[in-house]
PDB file of C-alpha atoms in Angstrom:
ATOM      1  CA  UNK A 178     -14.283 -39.305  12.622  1.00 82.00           C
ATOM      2  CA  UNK A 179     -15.579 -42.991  13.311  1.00 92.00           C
ATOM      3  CA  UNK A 180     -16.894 -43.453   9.743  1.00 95.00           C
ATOM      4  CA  UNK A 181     -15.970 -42.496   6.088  1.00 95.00           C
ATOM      5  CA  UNK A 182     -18.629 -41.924   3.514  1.00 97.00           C
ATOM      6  CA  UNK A 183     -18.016 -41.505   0.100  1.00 96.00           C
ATOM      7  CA  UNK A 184     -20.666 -39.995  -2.196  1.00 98.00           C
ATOM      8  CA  UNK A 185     -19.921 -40.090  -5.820  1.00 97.00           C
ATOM      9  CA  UNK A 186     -20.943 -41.161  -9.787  1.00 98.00           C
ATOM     10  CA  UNK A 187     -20.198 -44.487 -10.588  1.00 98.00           C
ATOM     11  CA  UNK A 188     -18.553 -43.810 -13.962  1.00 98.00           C
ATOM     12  CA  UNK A 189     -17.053 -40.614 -15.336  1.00 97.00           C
ATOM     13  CA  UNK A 190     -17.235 -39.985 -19.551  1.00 96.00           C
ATOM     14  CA  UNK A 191     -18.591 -43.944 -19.402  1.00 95.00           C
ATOM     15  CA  UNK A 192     -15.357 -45.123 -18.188  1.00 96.00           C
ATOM     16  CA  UNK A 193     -15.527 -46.803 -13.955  1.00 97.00           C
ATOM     17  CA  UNK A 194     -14.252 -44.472 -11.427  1.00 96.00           C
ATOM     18  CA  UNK A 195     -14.125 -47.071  -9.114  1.00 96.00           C
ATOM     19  CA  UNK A 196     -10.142 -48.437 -10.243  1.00 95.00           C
ATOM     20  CA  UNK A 197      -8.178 -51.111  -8.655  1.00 93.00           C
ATOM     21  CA  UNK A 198      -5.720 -48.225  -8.327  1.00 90.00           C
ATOM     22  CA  UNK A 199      -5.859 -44.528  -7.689  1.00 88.00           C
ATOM     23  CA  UNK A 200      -4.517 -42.280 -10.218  1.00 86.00           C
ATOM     24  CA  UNK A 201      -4.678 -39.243  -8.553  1.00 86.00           C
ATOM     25  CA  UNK A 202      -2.841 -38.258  -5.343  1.00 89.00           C
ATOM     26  CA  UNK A 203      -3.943 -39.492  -2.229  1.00 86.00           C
ATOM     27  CA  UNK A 204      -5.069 -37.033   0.592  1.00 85.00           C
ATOM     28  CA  UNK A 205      -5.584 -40.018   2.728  1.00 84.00           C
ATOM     29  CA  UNK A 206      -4.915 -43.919   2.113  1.00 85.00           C
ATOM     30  CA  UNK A 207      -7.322 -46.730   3.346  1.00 89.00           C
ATOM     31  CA  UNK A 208      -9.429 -44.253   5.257  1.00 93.00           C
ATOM     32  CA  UNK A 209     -13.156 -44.947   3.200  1.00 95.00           C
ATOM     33  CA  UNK A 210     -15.786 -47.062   5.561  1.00 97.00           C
ATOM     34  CA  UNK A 211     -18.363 -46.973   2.444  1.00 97.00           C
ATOM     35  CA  UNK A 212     -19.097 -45.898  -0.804  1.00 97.00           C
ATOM     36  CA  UNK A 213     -22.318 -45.008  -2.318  1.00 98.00           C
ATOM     37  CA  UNK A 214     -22.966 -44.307  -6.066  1.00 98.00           C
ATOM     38  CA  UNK A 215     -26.026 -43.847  -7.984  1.00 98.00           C
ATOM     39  CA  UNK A 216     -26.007 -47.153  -8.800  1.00 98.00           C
ATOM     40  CA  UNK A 217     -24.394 -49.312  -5.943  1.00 98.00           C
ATOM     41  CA  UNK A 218     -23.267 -49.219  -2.144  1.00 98.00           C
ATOM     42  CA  UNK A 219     -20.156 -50.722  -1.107  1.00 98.00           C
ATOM     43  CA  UNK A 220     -18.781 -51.446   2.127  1.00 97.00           C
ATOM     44  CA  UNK A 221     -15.000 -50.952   2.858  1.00 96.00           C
ATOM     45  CA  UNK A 222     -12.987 -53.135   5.280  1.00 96.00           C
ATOM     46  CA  UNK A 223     -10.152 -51.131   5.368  1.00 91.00           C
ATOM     47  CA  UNK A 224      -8.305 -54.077   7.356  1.00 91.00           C
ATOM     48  CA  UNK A 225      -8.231 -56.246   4.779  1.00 92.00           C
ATOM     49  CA  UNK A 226      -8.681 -53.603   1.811  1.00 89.00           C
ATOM     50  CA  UNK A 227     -11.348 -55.375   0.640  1.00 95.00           C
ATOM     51  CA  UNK A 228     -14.883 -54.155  -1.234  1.00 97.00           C
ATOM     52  CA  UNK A 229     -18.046 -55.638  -1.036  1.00 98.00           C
ATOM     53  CA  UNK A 230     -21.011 -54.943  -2.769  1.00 98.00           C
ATOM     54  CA  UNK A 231     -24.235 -54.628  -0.292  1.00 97.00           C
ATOM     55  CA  UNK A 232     -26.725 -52.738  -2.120  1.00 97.00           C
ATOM     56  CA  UNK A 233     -28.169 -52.161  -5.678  1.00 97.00           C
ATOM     57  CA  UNK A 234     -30.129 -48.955  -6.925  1.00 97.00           C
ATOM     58  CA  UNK A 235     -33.785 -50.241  -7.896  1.00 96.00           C
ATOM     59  CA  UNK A 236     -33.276 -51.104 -11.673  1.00 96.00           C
ATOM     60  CA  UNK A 237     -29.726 -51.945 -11.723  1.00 96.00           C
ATOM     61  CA  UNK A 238     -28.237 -55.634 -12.334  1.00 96.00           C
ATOM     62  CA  UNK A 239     -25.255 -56.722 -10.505  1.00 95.00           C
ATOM     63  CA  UNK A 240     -24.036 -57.234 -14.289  1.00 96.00           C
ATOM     64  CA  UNK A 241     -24.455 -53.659 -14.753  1.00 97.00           C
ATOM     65  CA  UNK A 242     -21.984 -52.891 -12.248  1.00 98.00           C
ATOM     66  CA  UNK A 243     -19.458 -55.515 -12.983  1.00 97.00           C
ATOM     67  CA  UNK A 244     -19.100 -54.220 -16.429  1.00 98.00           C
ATOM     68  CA  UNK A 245     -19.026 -50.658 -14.523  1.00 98.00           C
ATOM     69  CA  UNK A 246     -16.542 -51.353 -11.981  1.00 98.00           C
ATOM     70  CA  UNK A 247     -12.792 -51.692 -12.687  1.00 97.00           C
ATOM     71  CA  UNK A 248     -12.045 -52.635  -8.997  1.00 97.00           C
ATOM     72  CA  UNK A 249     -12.299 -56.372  -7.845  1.00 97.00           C
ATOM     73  CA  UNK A 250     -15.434 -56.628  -5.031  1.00 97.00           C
ATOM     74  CA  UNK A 251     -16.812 -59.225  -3.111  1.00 96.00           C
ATOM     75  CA  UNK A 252     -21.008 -59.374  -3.322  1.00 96.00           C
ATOM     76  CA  UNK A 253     -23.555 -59.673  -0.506  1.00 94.00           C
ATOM     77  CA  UNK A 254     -26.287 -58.899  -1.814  1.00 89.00           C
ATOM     78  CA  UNK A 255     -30.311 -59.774  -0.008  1.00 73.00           C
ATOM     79  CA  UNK A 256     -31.933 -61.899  -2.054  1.00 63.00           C
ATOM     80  CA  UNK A 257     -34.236 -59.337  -2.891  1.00 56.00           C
ATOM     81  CA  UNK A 258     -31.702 -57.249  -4.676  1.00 61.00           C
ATOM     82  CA  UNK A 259     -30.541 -60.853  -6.776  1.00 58.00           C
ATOM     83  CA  UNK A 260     -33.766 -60.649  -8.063  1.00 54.00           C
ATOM     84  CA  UNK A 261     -34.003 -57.281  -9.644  1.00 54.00           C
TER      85      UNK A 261
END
């Protein structure tokens, strides 16, 4: 597989489901390319195990999904996303 997609909600029960460590066991470790939530995409580099923050669902602050998001992320966002 060249590439790694991850579809899933951003929170479960209201708590983040993206954590700054798993909790459950791992069927494969630094393996992810990208994740995409109803709220957010994030890019993966799996090098350097970092996450960056590329996209925002229309309607969504990037405050929104700091307060959602347990795991630390870099953001590179367009400017038209800032503006939202």
């Amino acid at each position: 597989v060249k590439k790694v997609v991850v579809l899933m909600e951003h929170t479960a029960g209201g708590k983040p489901k993206l954590l700054k460590a798993c909790t459950l066991p791992l069927t494969g470790k630094a393996v992810v390319d990208v994740v995409i939530t109803e709220l957010a995409v994030f890019s993966i580099d799996r090098a350097q195990g970092r996450m960056t923050l590329v996209e925002l669902a229309p309607g969504v602050t990037e405050a929104e999904i700091r307060d959602k998001t347990e795991a630390d992320y870099e953001t590179k966002l367009a400017l038209a996303d800032i503006a939202n």
